[in-house]
PDB file of C-alpha atoms in Angstrom:
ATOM      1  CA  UNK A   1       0.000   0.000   0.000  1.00  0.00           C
ATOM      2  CA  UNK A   2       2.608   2.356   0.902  1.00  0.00           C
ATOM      3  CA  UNK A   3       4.052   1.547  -1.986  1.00  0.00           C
ATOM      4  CA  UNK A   4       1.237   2.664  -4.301  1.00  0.00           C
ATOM      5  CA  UNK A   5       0.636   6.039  -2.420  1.00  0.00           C
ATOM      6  CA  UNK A   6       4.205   6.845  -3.282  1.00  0.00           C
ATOM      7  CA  UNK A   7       3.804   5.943  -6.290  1.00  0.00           C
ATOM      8  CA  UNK A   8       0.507   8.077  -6.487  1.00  0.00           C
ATOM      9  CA  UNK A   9       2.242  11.220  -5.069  1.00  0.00           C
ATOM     10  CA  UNK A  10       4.800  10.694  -8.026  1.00  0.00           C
ATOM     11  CA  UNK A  11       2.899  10.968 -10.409  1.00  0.00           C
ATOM     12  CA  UNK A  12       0.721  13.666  -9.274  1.00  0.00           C
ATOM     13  CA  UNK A  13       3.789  15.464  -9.100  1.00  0.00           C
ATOM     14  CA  UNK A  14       4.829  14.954 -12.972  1.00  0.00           C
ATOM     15  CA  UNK A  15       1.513  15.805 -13.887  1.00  0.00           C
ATOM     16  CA  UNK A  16       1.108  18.629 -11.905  1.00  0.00           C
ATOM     17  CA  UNK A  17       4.524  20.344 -12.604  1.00  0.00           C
ATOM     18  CA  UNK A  18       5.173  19.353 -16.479  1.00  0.00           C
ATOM     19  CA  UNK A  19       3.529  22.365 -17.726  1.00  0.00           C
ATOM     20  CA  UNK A  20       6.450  24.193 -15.694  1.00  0.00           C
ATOM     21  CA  UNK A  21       8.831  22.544 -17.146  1.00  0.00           C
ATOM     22  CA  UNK A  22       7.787  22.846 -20.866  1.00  0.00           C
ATOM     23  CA  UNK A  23       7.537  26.538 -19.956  1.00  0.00           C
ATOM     24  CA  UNK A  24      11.026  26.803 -17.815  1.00  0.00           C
ATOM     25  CA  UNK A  25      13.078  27.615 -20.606  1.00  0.00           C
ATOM     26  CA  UNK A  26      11.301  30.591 -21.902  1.00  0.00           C
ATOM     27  CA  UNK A  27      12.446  32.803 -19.766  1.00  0.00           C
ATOM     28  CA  UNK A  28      10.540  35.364 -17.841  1.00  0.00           C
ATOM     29  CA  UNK A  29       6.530  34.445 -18.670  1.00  0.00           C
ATOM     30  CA  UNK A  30       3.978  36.587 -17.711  1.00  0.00           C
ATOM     31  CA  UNK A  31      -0.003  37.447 -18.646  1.00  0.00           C
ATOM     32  CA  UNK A  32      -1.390  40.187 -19.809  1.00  0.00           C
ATOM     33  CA  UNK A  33      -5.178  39.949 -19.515  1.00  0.00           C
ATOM     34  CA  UNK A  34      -5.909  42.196 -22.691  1.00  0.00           C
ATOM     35  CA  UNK A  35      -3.440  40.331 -24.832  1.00  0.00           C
ATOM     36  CA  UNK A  36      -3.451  37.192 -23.622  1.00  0.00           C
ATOM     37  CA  UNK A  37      -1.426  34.812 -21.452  1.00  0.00           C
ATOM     38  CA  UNK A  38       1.795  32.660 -22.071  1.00  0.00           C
ATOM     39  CA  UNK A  39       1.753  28.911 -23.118  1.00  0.00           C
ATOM     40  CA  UNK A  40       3.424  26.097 -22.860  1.00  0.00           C
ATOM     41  CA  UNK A  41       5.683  25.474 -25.970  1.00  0.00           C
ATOM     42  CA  UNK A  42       3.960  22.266 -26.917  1.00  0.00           C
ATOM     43  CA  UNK A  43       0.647  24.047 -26.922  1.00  0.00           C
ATOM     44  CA  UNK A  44       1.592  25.985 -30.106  1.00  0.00           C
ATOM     45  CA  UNK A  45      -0.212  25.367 -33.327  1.00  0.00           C
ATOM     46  CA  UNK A  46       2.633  27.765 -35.217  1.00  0.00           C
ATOM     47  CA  UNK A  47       6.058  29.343 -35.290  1.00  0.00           C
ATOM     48  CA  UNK A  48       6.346  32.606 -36.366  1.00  0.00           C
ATOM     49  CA  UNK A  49      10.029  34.256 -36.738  1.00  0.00           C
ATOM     50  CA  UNK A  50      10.678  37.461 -35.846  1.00  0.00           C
ATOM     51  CA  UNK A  51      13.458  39.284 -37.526  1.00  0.00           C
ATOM     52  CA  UNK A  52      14.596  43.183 -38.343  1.00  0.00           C
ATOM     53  CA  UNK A  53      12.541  43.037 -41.509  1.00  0.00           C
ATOM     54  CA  UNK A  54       9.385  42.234 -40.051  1.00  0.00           C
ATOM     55  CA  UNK A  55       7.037  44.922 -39.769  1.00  0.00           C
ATOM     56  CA  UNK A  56       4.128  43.060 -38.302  1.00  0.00           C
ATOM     57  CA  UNK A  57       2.244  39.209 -37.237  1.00  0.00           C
ATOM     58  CA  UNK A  58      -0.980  38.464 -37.935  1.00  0.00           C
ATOM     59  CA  UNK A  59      -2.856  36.432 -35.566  1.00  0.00           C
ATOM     60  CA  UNK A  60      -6.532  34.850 -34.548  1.00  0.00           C
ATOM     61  CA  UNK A  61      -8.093  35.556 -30.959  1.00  0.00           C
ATOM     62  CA  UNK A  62      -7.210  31.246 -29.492  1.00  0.00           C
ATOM     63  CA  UNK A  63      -4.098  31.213 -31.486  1.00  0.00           C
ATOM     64  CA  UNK A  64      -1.183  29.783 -29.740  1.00  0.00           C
ATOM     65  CA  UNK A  65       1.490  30.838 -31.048  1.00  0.00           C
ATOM     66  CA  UNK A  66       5.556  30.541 -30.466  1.00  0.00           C
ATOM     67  CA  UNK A  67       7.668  33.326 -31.217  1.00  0.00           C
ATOM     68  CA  UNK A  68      11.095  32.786 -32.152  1.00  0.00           C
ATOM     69  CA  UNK A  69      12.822  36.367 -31.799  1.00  0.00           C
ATOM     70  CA  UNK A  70      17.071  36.329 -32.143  1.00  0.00           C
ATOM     71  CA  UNK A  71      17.366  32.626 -30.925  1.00  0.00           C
ATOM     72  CA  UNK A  72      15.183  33.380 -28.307  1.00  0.00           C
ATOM     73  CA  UNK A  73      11.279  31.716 -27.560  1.00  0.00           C
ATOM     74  CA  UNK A  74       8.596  32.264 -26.217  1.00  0.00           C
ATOM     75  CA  UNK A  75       4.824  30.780 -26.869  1.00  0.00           C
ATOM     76  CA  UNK A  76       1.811  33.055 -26.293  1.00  0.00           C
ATOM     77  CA  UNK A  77      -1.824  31.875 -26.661  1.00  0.00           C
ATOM     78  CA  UNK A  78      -4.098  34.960 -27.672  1.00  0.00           C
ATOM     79  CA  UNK A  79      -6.937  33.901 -25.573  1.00  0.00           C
ATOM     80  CA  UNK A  80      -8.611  37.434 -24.906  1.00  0.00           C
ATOM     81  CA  UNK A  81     -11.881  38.629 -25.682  1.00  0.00           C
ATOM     82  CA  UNK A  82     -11.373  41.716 -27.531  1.00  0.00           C
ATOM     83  CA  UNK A  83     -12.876  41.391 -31.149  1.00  0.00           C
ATOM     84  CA  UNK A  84     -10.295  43.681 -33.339  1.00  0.00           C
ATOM     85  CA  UNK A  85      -6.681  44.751 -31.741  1.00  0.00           C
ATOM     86  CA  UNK A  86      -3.595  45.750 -32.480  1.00  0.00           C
ATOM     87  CA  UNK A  87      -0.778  46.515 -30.708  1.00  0.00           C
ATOM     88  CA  UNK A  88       3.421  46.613 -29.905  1.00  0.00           C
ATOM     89  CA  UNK A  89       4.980  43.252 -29.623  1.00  0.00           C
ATOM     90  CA  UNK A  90       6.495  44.144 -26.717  1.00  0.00           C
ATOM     91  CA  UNK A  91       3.439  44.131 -24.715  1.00  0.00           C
ATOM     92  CA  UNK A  92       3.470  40.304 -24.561  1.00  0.00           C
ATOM     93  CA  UNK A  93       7.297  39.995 -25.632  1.00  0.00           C
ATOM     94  CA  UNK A  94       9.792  38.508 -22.078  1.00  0.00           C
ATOM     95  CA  UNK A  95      12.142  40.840 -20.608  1.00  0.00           C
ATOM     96  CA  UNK A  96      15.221  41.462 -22.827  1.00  0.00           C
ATOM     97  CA  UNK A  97      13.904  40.563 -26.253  1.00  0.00           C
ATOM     98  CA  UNK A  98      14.040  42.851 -28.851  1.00  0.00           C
ATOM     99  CA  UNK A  99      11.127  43.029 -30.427  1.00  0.00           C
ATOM    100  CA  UNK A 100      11.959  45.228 -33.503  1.00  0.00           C
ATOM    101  CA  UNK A 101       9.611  47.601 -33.354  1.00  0.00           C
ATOM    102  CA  UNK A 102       6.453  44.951 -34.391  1.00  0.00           C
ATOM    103  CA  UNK A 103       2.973  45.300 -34.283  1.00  0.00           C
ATOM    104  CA  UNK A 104       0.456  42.568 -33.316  1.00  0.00           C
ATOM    105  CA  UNK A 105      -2.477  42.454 -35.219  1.00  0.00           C
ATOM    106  CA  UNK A 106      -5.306  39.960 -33.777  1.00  0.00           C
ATOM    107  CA  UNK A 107      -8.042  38.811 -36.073  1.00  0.00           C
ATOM    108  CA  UNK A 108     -11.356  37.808 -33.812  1.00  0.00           C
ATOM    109  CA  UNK A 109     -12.245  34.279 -34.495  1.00  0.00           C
ATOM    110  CA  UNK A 110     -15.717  33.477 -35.971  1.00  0.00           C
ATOM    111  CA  UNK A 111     -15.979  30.211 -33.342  1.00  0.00           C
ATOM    112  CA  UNK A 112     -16.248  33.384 -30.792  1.00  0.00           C
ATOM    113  CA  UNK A 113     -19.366  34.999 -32.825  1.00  0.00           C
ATOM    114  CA  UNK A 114     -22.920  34.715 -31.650  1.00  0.00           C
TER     115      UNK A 114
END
């Protein structure tokens, strides 16, 4: 018996800090509620690459999406509930990545629509 409640407690423990992990090497994750929040890298649907020559990303309110930005990731799910937005990059972008200067532009999604 005790034997299977250690084993229990195990893998509670995988299952409950596994998300963590998959997120640990992103670096500095945060929410913002009118943006979104930040994902787990397996959670992403699509990479999109940053570089100096990109002006701007389009993307669709649910979209998960990981950023690759100078060698540097991050994964962001767009999960708000605005219906047309725009805005800098850098409001979602970690500490220390240079964002270039892009803007965000986030398509609603007609699942959302009454």
């Amino acid at each position: 018996m005790k034997s299977l409640k250690a084993n229990l407690v195990a893998v509670f423990a995988v299952i409950t800090l596994s998300p963590l992990a998959a997120m640990a090497h992103q670096g500095e994750l945060h929410s913002n509620p009118a943006f979104g929040s930040a994902a787990p890298a397996p959670s992403a649907t699509r990479t999109i690459t940053i570089s100096s020559a990109t002006k701007y990303v389009n993307v669709t309110q649910g979209d998960v999406v990981k950023f690759d930005v100078d060698g540097k990731t991050f994964t962001w799910q767009f999960d708000t509930l605005r219906t047309k937005a725009s805005f800098d990059f850098s409001a979602i972008a970690p500490s220390g990545v240079n964002t270039h200067g892009v803007r965000v532009y986030v398509a609603a999604n007609p699942i959302y629509a009454n």
